[in-house]
Amino acid sequence: MNQLIFSILRLLSDGKFYSDVSIAEQLQCSHAEVLNAIKQIDNYGVNLTKHCERNYRWETPIQWLNSDSILSSTCINSNFFNIKIFDLIDSTNNFLLNNLENRQIGRCDCIPVVAAELQTNGRGRIGRNWYSGLGDSLTFSLGWRFEQSISSLSGLSLTVGIAIIRVLNSFSIQNVSLKWPNDILFDHYKLAGVLIELRREIRDVSYAVIGIGINFNLSEKVKSAITQQVTDLFAITGKYIDRNLLFGALLSELRSILMSFEKYGFAHFKKEWISYHGYEGKNIYLTLPNNLVIEGIIDGINNDGALSLKTSTGRNFYNVGDVSIRTKQP
Ligand code: BTN
């Protein structure tokens, strides 16, 4: 059924009216199947316009992800990436984590990338959900094998945040900042997030699943499900940014930054990270996973990407993944 729903949506992506009979003919299925699928389309957050009972039109179709367009925009050898695009999946991170053993995905010579038009169970940091609707975001995961132990990968998630900022800037999207460890913000509203999950393969070899979600044009329904203040690229720029183009640029930047990270470690990126930090020098509350709240002034990060906080008891460092952060209440 899902497959038929997505075939219908693809057919309607030209914004024209189609009768249920012509949809059935073109997709070589029964009329009843089409009617049944159309009934379920609004479960995907899509509202079709109906005309004279039996004609349907999708007025605001999404821009579908397309691996050829993504790869042609990467300006690097397209053989570097193995891109798999799902219409519907629970979570792209889950998919890569569950397929690490699969040579086609986890251990081929090229970099595995899994993207989805819609995630049904997108995951965020600290056990949170990550919400997005059909085609309104870029949600993908990339697998990277490090010839290093997990303990040498501190600062990896911060480095990925830098890659995202660089690419957004290259699309003339300015004034985006980072919130430790790796939230991407515009004017304190969340625009994108990074979830990195690490697995030890063998001694001194580890595998990172790097999940990235970027909001492009969230519906009111999706926004209302999110408890944080959020924004998206359409709200910021007033334009529909080409998802395939930005995705390609991001893959190319990620490949290059991850290679440098492997070589030089996070220390190499520390200065740049601080330059994008939206909370540098700010008086903040830091909420630890055990709900303990610490007040302090942010004073940079160290070479491992740990946050440096000046508190009433002195300077302390907090590691990636251990804490969440929020601005001091006025
Ligand atoms: C966060 O800021 O909490 C991290 C959000 C990460 C979301 C992305 S979307 C693609 C990938 N798959 C997931 O389930 N999560 C990440």
mmCIF file of C-alpha atoms and ligand atoms in Angstrom:
data_model
loop_
_atom_site.group_PDB
_atom_site.id
_atom_site.type_symbol
_atom_site.label_atom_id
_atom_site.label_comp_id
_atom_site.label_asym_id
_atom_site.label_seq_id
_atom_site.Cartn_x
_atom_site.Cartn_y
_atom_site.Cartn_z
ATOM 1 C CA MET A 1 0.000 0.000 0.000
ATOM 2 C CA ASN A 2 2.773 2.443 0.946
ATOM 3 C CA GLN A 3 4.385 1.799 -2.387
ATOM 4 C CA LEU A 4 1.178 2.623 -4.253
ATOM 5 C CA ILE A 5 0.681 5.784 -2.179
ATOM 6 C CA PHE A 6 4.154 6.984 -3.077
ATOM 7 C CA SER A 7 3.657 6.083 -6.767
ATOM 8 C CA ILE A 8 0.484 8.180 -6.779
ATOM 9 C CA LEU A 9 2.270 11.069 -5.098
ATOM 10 C CA ARG A 10 5.065 10.919 -7.652
ATOM 11 C CA LEU A 11 2.542 10.940 -10.467
ATOM 12 C CA LEU A 12 0.777 13.955 -8.972
ATOM 13 C CA SER A 13 4.055 15.809 -8.473
ATOM 14 C CA ASP A 14 3.548 17.818 -11.662
ATOM 15 C CA GLY A 15 0.744 19.731 -9.928
ATOM 16 C CA LYS A 16 -1.851 18.744 -12.585
ATOM 17 C CA PHE A 17 -5.278 17.179 -12.069
ATOM 18 C CA TYR A 18 -5.572 13.405 -12.507
ATOM 19 C CA SER A 19 -8.763 11.378 -12.404
ATOM 20 C CA ASP A 20 -8.770 8.220 -10.289
ATOM 21 C CA VAL A 21 -9.333 6.249 -13.502
ATOM 22 C CA SER A 22 -6.268 7.678 -15.206
ATOM 23 C CA ILE A 23 -4.156 7.114 -12.070
ATOM 24 C CA ALA A 24 -5.244 3.461 -12.060
ATOM 25 C CA GLU A 25 -4.435 3.133 -15.755
ATOM 26 C CA GLN A 26 -1.027 4.738 -15.482
ATOM 27 C CA LEU A 27 -0.016 2.797 -12.394
ATOM 28 C CA GLN A 28 -1.559 -0.420 -13.685
ATOM 29 C CA CYS A 29 -3.629 -1.158 -10.649
ATOM 30 C CA SER A 30 -7.319 -1.356 -9.861
ATOM 31 C CA HIS A 31 -9.568 1.604 -9.386
ATOM 32 C CA ALA A 32 -10.464 0.368 -5.891
ATOM 33 C CA GLU A 33 -6.784 0.252 -4.930
ATOM 34 C CA VAL A 34 -6.340 3.859 -6.052
ATOM 35 C CA LEU A 35 -9.354 5.058 -4.086
ATOM 36 C CA ASN A 36 -8.159 3.216 -1.015
ATOM 37 C CA ALA A 37 -4.655 4.667 -1.317
ATOM 38 C CA ILE A 38 -5.995 8.195 -1.840
ATOM 39 C CA LYS A 39 -8.018 7.876 1.371
ATOM 40 C CA GLN A 40 -4.800 7.246 3.252
ATOM 41 C CA ILE A 41 -2.735 9.997 1.701
ATOM 42 C CA ASP A 42 -3.621 12.580 4.329
ATOM 43 C CA ASN A 43 -1.948 10.317 6.931
ATOM 44 C CA TYR A 44 1.272 11.477 5.268
ATOM 45 C CA GLY A 45 0.444 15.129 5.861
ATOM 46 C CA VAL A 46 -0.489 15.644 2.196
ATOM 47 C CA ASN A 47 -3.735 17.405 1.305
ATOM 48 C CA LEU A 48 -4.907 16.709 -2.231
ATOM 49 C CA THR A 49 -7.252 19.135 -3.927
ATOM 50 C CA LYS A 50 -10.334 17.374 -5.215
ATOM 51 C CA HIS A 51 -12.242 18.596 -8.247
ATOM 52 C CA CYS A 52 -15.592 17.258 -9.508
ATOM 53 C CA GLU A 53 -15.509 14.291 -7.128
ATOM 54 C CA ARG A 54 -12.935 12.173 -8.936
ATOM 55 C CA ASN A 55 -10.056 14.416 -9.991
ATOM 56 C CA TYR A 56 -7.087 14.976 -7.730
ATOM 57 C CA ARG A 57 -4.268 17.428 -7.670
ATOM 58 C CA TRP A 58 -1.292 17.992 -5.383
ATOM 59 C CA GLU A 59 -0.931 21.742 -5.295
ATOM 60 C CA THR A 60 2.296 21.941 -3.323
ATOM 61 C CA PRO A 61 4.286 18.854 -4.287
ATOM 62 C CA ILE A 62 7.605 18.206 -2.592
ATOM 63 C CA GLN A 63 10.949 18.185 -4.345
ATOM 64 C CA TRP A 64 11.840 14.485 -4.329
ATOM 65 C CA LEU A 65 15.323 13.412 -3.426
ATOM 66 C CA ASN A 66 17.180 12.029 -6.388
ATOM 67 C CA SER A 67 20.568 10.358 -6.163
ATOM 68 C CA ASP A 68 21.695 11.467 -9.648
ATOM 69 C CA SER A 69 20.948 15.113 -8.817
ATOM 70 C CA ILE A 70 22.629 14.754 -5.433
ATOM 71 C CA LEU A 71 25.735 13.186 -6.913
ATOM 72 C CA SER A 72 25.973 15.579 -9.833
ATOM 73 C CA SER A 73 26.071 18.443 -7.359
ATOM 74 C CA THR A 74 28.844 17.018 -5.188
ATOM 75 C CA CYS A 75 31.699 18.191 -7.436
ATOM 76 C CA ILE A 76 33.629 15.107 -6.342
ATOM 77 C CA ASN A 77 33.785 11.609 -7.708
ATOM 78 C CA SER A 78 30.295 10.167 -7.396
ATOM 79 C CA ASN A 79 31.786 6.708 -6.772
ATOM 80 C CA PHE A 80 32.745 7.914 -3.308
ATOM 81 C CA PHE A 81 29.147 7.547 -2.135
ATOM 82 C CA ASN A 82 26.614 4.763 -2.102
ATOM 83 C CA ILE A 83 23.293 6.566 -1.674
ATOM 84 C CA LYS A 84 20.093 4.779 -0.777
ATOM 85 C CA ILE A 85 16.874 6.772 -0.648
ATOM 86 C CA PHE A 86 13.782 5.485 1.127
ATOM 87 C CA ASP A 87 10.319 6.943 0.752
ATOM 88 C CA LEU A 88 9.451 5.772 4.236
ATOM 89 C CA ILE A 89 11.612 4.366 6.990
ATOM 90 C CA ASP A 90 11.595 4.413 10.781
ATOM 91 C CA SER A 91 14.962 6.100 11.145
ATOM 92 C CA THR A 92 17.908 6.365 8.777
ATOM 93 C CA ASN A 93 20.271 5.974 11.746
ATOM 94 C CA ASN A 94 18.518 2.722 12.692
ATOM 95 C CA PHE A 95 18.872 1.471 9.149
ATOM 96 C CA LEU A 96 22.633 1.998 9.050
ATOM 97 C CA LEU A 97 23.145 0.639 12.567
ATOM 98 C CA ASN A 98 21.176 -2.494 11.677
ATOM 99 C CA ASN A 99 23.100 -3.008 8.479
ATOM 100 C CA LEU A 100 26.689 -2.547 9.569
ATOM 101 C CA GLU A 101 27.397 -6.156 8.638
ATOM 102 C CA ASN A 102 25.925 -5.730 5.183
ATOM 103 C CA ARG A 103 28.830 -5.233 2.776
ATOM 104 C CA GLN A 104 26.619 -3.260 0.404
ATOM 105 C CA ILE A 105 25.966 -0.752 3.138
ATOM 106 C CA GLY A 106 28.410 -0.834 5.979
ATOM 107 C CA ARG A 107 31.712 -1.959 4.624
ATOM 108 C CA CYS A 108 31.861 -1.293 0.937
ATOM 109 C CA ASP A 109 34.646 0.949 -0.267
ATOM 110 C CA CYS A 110 32.329 3.855 -0.772
ATOM 111 C CA ILE A 111 30.649 5.899 1.923
ATOM 112 C CA PRO A 112 27.158 4.625 2.743
ATOM 113 C CA VAL A 113 24.464 7.272 2.857
ATOM 114 C CA VAL A 114 20.821 6.602 3.656
ATOM 115 C CA ALA A 115 18.183 9.287 3.245
ATOM 116 C CA ALA A 116 14.431 9.294 3.698
ATOM 117 C CA GLU A 117 11.527 11.334 2.409
ATOM 118 C CA LEU A 118 9.733 10.520 5.643
ATOM 119 C CA GLN A 119 10.935 9.017 8.912
ATOM 120 C CA THR A 120 8.286 7.468 11.125
ATOM 121 C CA ASN A 121 10.510 7.256 14.188
ATOM 122 C CA GLY A 122 13.242 9.845 13.741
ATOM 123 C CA ARG A 123 15.485 9.980 16.776
ATOM 124 C CA GLY A 124 17.199 12.959 18.348
ATOM 125 C CA ARG A 125 19.799 13.356 21.055
ATOM 126 C CA ILE A 126 19.194 12.287 24.641
ATOM 127 C CA GLY A 127 16.378 9.909 23.683
ATOM 128 C CA ARG A 128 14.241 12.652 22.123
ATOM 129 C CA ASN A 129 12.142 12.286 18.986
ATOM 130 C CA TRP A 130 13.057 14.061 15.799
ATOM 131 C CA TYR A 131 9.978 15.234 13.941
ATOM 132 C CA SER A 132 9.679 15.946 10.244
ATOM 133 C CA GLY A 133 7.034 15.535 7.562
ATOM 134 C CA LEU A 134 7.110 14.169 4.033
ATOM 135 C CA GLY A 135 9.829 15.955 2.059
ATOM 136 C CA ASP A 136 9.868 18.964 4.382
ATOM 137 C CA SER A 137 13.365 18.268 5.713
ATOM 138 C CA LEU A 138 16.607 16.649 4.792
ATOM 139 C CA THR A 139 16.949 13.563 6.978
ATOM 140 C CA PHE A 140 19.868 11.277 6.330
ATOM 141 C CA SER A 141 22.638 9.234 7.884
ATOM 142 C CA LEU A 142 26.159 8.635 6.728
ATOM 143 C CA GLY A 143 28.410 5.804 7.887
ATOM 144 C CA TRP A 144 32.100 6.391 8.475
ATOM 145 C CA ARG A 145 34.666 3.800 9.459
ATOM 146 C CA PHE A 146 37.530 5.143 11.574
ATOM 147 C CA GLU A 147 40.818 3.362 11.999
ATOM 148 C CA GLN A 148 40.718 4.693 15.538
ATOM 149 C CA SER A 149 39.172 3.684 18.812
ATOM 150 C CA ILE A 150 35.973 5.352 19.984
ATOM 151 C CA SER A 151 37.920 7.203 22.685
ATOM 152 C CA SER A 152 39.839 9.169 20.029
ATOM 153 C CA LEU A 153 36.663 10.436 18.394
ATOM 154 C CA SER A 154 35.783 13.130 20.907
ATOM 155 C CA GLY A 155 34.689 16.294 19.169
ATOM 156 C CA LEU A 156 33.387 14.375 16.146
ATOM 157 C CA SER A 157 29.830 15.643 16.544
ATOM 158 C CA LEU A 158 31.054 19.228 16.905
ATOM 159 C CA THR A 159 33.062 18.826 13.719
ATOM 160 C CA VAL A 160 29.948 17.706 11.861
ATOM 161 C CA GLY A 161 28.212 20.870 13.091
ATOM 162 C CA ILE A 162 30.979 22.908 11.442
ATOM 163 C CA ALA A 163 30.405 21.112 8.122
ATOM 164 C CA ILE A 164 26.728 22.041 8.235
ATOM 165 C CA ILE A 165 27.468 25.705 8.986
ATOM 166 C CA ARG A 166 30.041 25.897 6.189
ATOM 167 C CA VAL A 167 27.555 24.508 3.677
ATOM 168 C CA LEU A 168 24.704 26.756 4.842
ATOM 169 C CA ASN A 169 27.027 29.757 4.514
ATOM 170 C CA SER A 170 27.993 28.634 1.010
ATOM 171 C CA PHE A 171 24.267 28.811 0.175
ATOM 172 C CA SER A 172 24.286 32.413 1.450
ATOM 173 C CA ILE A 173 22.447 31.413 4.605
ATOM 174 C CA GLN A 174 24.241 33.607 7.115
ATOM 175 C CA ASN A 175 23.896 34.168 10.854
ATOM 176 C CA VAL A 176 23.511 30.494 11.629
ATOM 177 C CA SER A 177 25.214 29.498 14.846
ATOM 178 C CA LEU A 178 26.085 26.446 16.881
ATOM 179 C CA LYS A 179 24.819 25.570 20.311
ATOM 180 C CA TRP A 180 27.024 23.115 22.126
ATOM 181 C CA PRO A 181 27.413 20.343 21.331
ATOM 182 C CA ASN A 182 25.965 20.394 17.838
ATOM 183 C CA ASP A 183 22.610 22.100 17.450
ATOM 184 C CA ILE A 184 22.420 24.400 14.471
ATOM 185 C CA LEU A 185 20.430 27.529 15.257
ATOM 186 C CA PHE A 186 19.160 30.617 13.552
ATOM 187 C CA ASP A 187 18.327 33.409 15.949
ATOM 188 C CA HIS A 188 18.093 30.863 18.820
ATOM 189 C CA TYR A 189 15.589 28.748 16.865
ATOM 190 C CA LYS A 190 16.642 25.225 15.998
ATOM 191 C CA LEU A 191 17.305 24.672 12.311
ATOM 192 C CA ALA A 192 19.199 21.379 12.287
ATOM 193 C CA GLY A 193 20.529 18.668 14.558
ATOM 194 C CA VAL A 194 23.102 15.896 14.586
ATOM 195 C CA LEU A 195 22.865 12.471 16.199
ATOM 196 C CA ILE A 196 26.060 10.426 16.143
ATOM 197 C CA GLU A 197 26.023 6.807 17.242
ATOM 198 C CA LEU A 198 29.309 4.953 17.606
ATOM 199 C CA ARG A 199 30.053 1.245 17.437
ATOM 200 C CA ARG A 200 33.329 -0.455 18.154
ATOM 201 C CA GLU A 201 34.172 -2.846 15.354
ATOM 202 C CA ILE A 202 37.446 -4.395 16.433
ATOM 203 C CA ARG A 203 40.337 -3.030 18.437
ATOM 204 C CA ASP A 204 41.173 0.468 17.189
ATOM 205 C CA VAL A 205 38.515 0.402 14.519
ATOM 206 C CA SER A 206 35.176 2.068 15.065
ATOM 207 C CA TYR A 207 32.149 2.945 13.039
ATOM 208 C CA ALA A 208 30.156 6.153 13.292
ATOM 209 C CA VAL A 209 26.606 6.558 12.107
ATOM 210 C CA ILE A 210 26.213 10.284 11.581
ATOM 211 C CA GLY A 211 22.556 11.284 11.422
ATOM 212 C CA ILE A 212 21.621 14.773 10.285
ATOM 213 C CA GLY A 213 18.247 16.462 10.164
ATOM 214 C CA ILE A 214 17.815 19.885 8.527
ATOM 215 C CA ASN A 215 14.443 21.625 8.488
ATOM 216 C CA PHE A 216 13.531 22.920 5.041
ATOM 217 C CA ASN A 217 9.859 23.819 5.176
ATOM 218 C CA LEU A 218 8.048 22.350 8.179
ATOM 219 C CA SER A 219 4.263 22.252 8.256
ATOM 220 C CA GLU A 220 2.390 23.809 11.165
ATOM 221 C CA LYS A 221 1.395 20.299 12.236
ATOM 222 C CA VAL A 222 5.009 19.146 12.504
ATOM 223 C CA LYS A 223 6.068 22.368 14.236
ATOM 224 C CA SER A 224 3.354 21.964 16.836
ATOM 225 C CA ALA A 225 4.675 18.501 17.722
ATOM 226 C CA ILE A 226 8.111 19.944 18.511
ATOM 227 C CA THR A 227 8.596 21.261 22.017
ATOM 228 C CA GLN A 228 11.635 23.403 21.168
ATOM 229 C CA GLN A 229 11.561 26.672 19.238
ATOM 230 C CA VAL A 230 12.197 25.654 15.635
ATOM 231 C CA THR A 231 12.736 27.280 12.300
ATOM 232 C CA ASP A 232 13.404 26.151 8.741
ATOM 233 C CA LEU A 233 15.234 27.298 5.648
ATOM 234 C CA PHE A 234 12.089 28.606 3.984
ATOM 235 C CA ALA A 235 11.271 30.772 6.996
ATOM 236 C CA ILE A 236 14.829 32.108 7.031
ATOM 237 C CA THR A 237 15.358 32.784 3.337
ATOM 238 C CA GLY A 238 11.831 33.052 1.911
ATOM 239 C CA LYS A 239 13.004 30.619 -0.775
ATOM 240 C CA TYR A 240 12.630 26.914 -1.494
ATOM 241 C CA ILE A 241 16.219 25.732 -1.228
ATOM 242 C CA ASP A 242 17.036 22.823 -3.550
ATOM 243 C CA ARG A 243 17.311 19.789 -1.246
ATOM 244 C CA ASN A 244 19.353 17.729 -3.709
ATOM 245 C CA LEU A 245 21.835 20.532 -4.262
ATOM 246 C CA LEU A 246 22.329 21.223 -0.567
ATOM 247 C CA PHE A 247 22.530 17.505 0.177
ATOM 248 C CA GLY A 248 25.255 17.033 -2.446
ATOM 249 C CA ALA A 249 27.244 19.972 -1.106
ATOM 250 C CA LEU A 250 26.916 18.624 2.417
ATOM 251 C CA LEU A 251 28.110 15.139 1.455
ATOM 252 C CA SER A 252 31.137 16.616 -0.215
ATOM 253 C CA GLU A 253 31.912 18.821 2.812
ATOM 254 C CA LEU A 254 31.376 15.942 5.232
ATOM 255 C CA ARG A 255 33.776 13.720 3.341
ATOM 256 C CA SER A 256 36.443 16.370 3.378
ATOM 257 C CA ILE A 257 35.984 17.406 7.022
ATOM 258 C CA LEU A 258 35.866 13.798 8.261
ATOM 259 C CA MET A 259 39.123 13.051 6.476
ATOM 260 C CA SER A 260 40.739 16.069 8.173
ATOM 261 C CA PHE A 261 39.221 15.086 11.520
ATOM 262 C CA GLU A 262 40.757 11.621 11.149
ATOM 263 C CA LYS A 263 44.135 13.161 10.460
ATOM 264 C CA TYR A 264 44.264 16.087 12.885
ATOM 265 C CA GLY A 265 41.558 15.488 15.504
ATOM 266 C CA PHE A 266 39.167 18.079 16.890
ATOM 267 C CA ALA A 267 41.886 20.478 18.083
ATOM 268 C CA HIS A 268 42.332 21.485 14.449
ATOM 269 C CA PHE A 269 38.718 22.756 14.329
ATOM 270 C CA LYS A 270 38.374 24.233 17.798
ATOM 271 C CA LYS A 271 38.904 27.867 16.787
ATOM 272 C CA GLU A 272 36.457 27.651 13.923
ATOM 273 C CA TRP A 273 33.853 25.973 16.123
ATOM 274 C CA ILE A 274 34.112 28.762 18.715
ATOM 275 C CA SER A 275 33.730 31.354 15.970
ATOM 276 C CA TYR A 276 30.283 29.892 15.193
ATOM 277 C CA HIS A 277 29.290 29.431 18.825
ATOM 278 C CA GLY A 278 26.128 31.385 19.578
ATOM 279 C CA TYR A 279 26.479 31.124 23.372
ATOM 280 C CA GLU A 280 30.143 32.025 23.838
ATOM 281 C CA GLY A 281 30.644 34.142 26.979
ATOM 282 C CA LYS A 282 26.966 33.830 27.879
ATOM 283 C CA ASN A 283 25.663 33.123 31.344
ATOM 284 C CA ILE A 284 23.722 29.889 31.021
ATOM 285 C CA TYR A 285 22.163 26.988 32.843
ATOM 286 C CA LEU A 286 23.510 23.592 32.046
ATOM 287 C CA THR A 287 21.124 20.713 32.694
ATOM 288 C CA LEU A 288 22.810 17.381 33.231
ATOM 289 C CA PRO A 289 21.030 14.151 32.248
ATOM 290 C CA ASN A 290 20.350 13.530 35.963
ATOM 291 C CA ASN A 291 18.482 16.869 35.993
ATOM 292 C CA LEU A 292 21.127 18.624 38.054
ATOM 293 C CA VAL A 293 21.305 22.228 36.868
ATOM 294 C CA ILE A 294 24.585 24.130 36.871
ATOM 295 C CA GLU A 295 24.864 27.845 36.290
ATOM 296 C CA GLY A 296 27.951 29.302 34.697
ATOM 297 C CA ILE A 297 29.556 31.350 31.970
ATOM 298 C CA ILE A 298 30.618 29.586 28.819
ATOM 299 C CA ASP A 299 34.307 29.965 28.174
ATOM 300 C CA GLY A 300 35.044 28.022 25.030
ATOM 301 C CA ILE A 301 35.666 24.341 24.621
ATOM 302 C CA ASN A 302 38.757 22.219 25.020
ATOM 303 C CA ASN A 303 40.637 20.178 22.436
ATOM 304 C CA ASP A 304 38.225 17.276 22.978
ATOM 305 C CA GLY A 305 35.177 19.446 22.367
ATOM 306 C CA ALA A 306 34.161 19.484 26.043
ATOM 307 C CA LEU A 307 32.362 22.654 27.117
ATOM 308 C CA SER A 308 34.246 24.923 29.475
ATOM 309 C CA LEU A 309 32.029 26.508 32.102
ATOM 310 C CA LYS A 310 33.110 29.078 34.682
ATOM 311 C CA THR A 311 30.972 28.378 37.740
ATOM 312 C CA SER A 312 30.960 29.683 41.311
ATOM 313 C CA THR A 313 33.162 26.721 42.258
ATOM 314 C CA GLY A 314 35.660 27.212 39.448
ATOM 315 C CA ARG A 315 36.063 26.044 35.872
ATOM 316 C CA ASN A 316 34.575 22.703 34.845
ATOM 317 C CA PHE A 317 34.496 20.809 31.568
ATOM 318 C CA TYR A 318 31.473 18.901 30.300
ATOM 319 C CA ASN A 319 31.643 16.155 27.719
ATOM 320 C CA VAL A 320 29.670 15.802 24.561
ATOM 321 C CA GLY A 321 26.448 13.926 25.108
ATOM 322 C CA ASP A 322 26.392 14.332 28.891
ATOM 323 C CA VAL A 323 24.603 17.607 29.119
ATOM 324 C CA SER A 324 21.920 19.707 27.587
ATOM 325 C CA ILE A 325 21.961 23.435 27.597
ATOM 326 C CA ARG A 326 19.471 26.252 27.708
ATOM 327 C CA THR A 327 19.721 30.014 27.883
ATOM 328 C CA LYS A 328 19.416 31.664 31.265
ATOM 329 C CA GLN A 329 15.867 32.752 31.992
ATOM 330 C CA PRO A 330 15.575 36.538 32.146
HETATM 331 C C1 BTN B 1 19.099 16.301 17.677
HETATM 332 O O1 BTN B 1 19.336 17.492 17.505
HETATM 333 O O2 BTN B 1 18.460 15.907 18.650
HETATM 334 C C2 BTN B 1 19.608 15.312 16.659
HETATM 335 C C3 BTN B 1 18.628 15.097 15.544
HETATM 336 C C4 BTN B 1 19.109 14.127 14.499
HETATM 337 C C5 BTN B 1 18.013 13.765 13.523
HETATM 338 C C6 BTN B 1 18.526 12.949 12.390
HETATM 339 S S1 BTN B 1 17.344 12.843 11.085
HETATM 340 C C7 BTN B 1 18.298 11.613 10.308
HETATM 341 C C8 BTN B 1 18.837 10.710 11.380
HETATM 342 N N1 BTN B 1 17.919 9.654 11.701
HETATM 343 C C9 BTN B 1 17.427 9.765 12.926
HETATM 344 O O3 BTN B 1 16.595 8.993 13.445
HETATM 345 N N2 BTN B 1 17.953 10.831 13.532
HETATM 346 C C10 BTN B 1 18.899 11.516 12.695
#
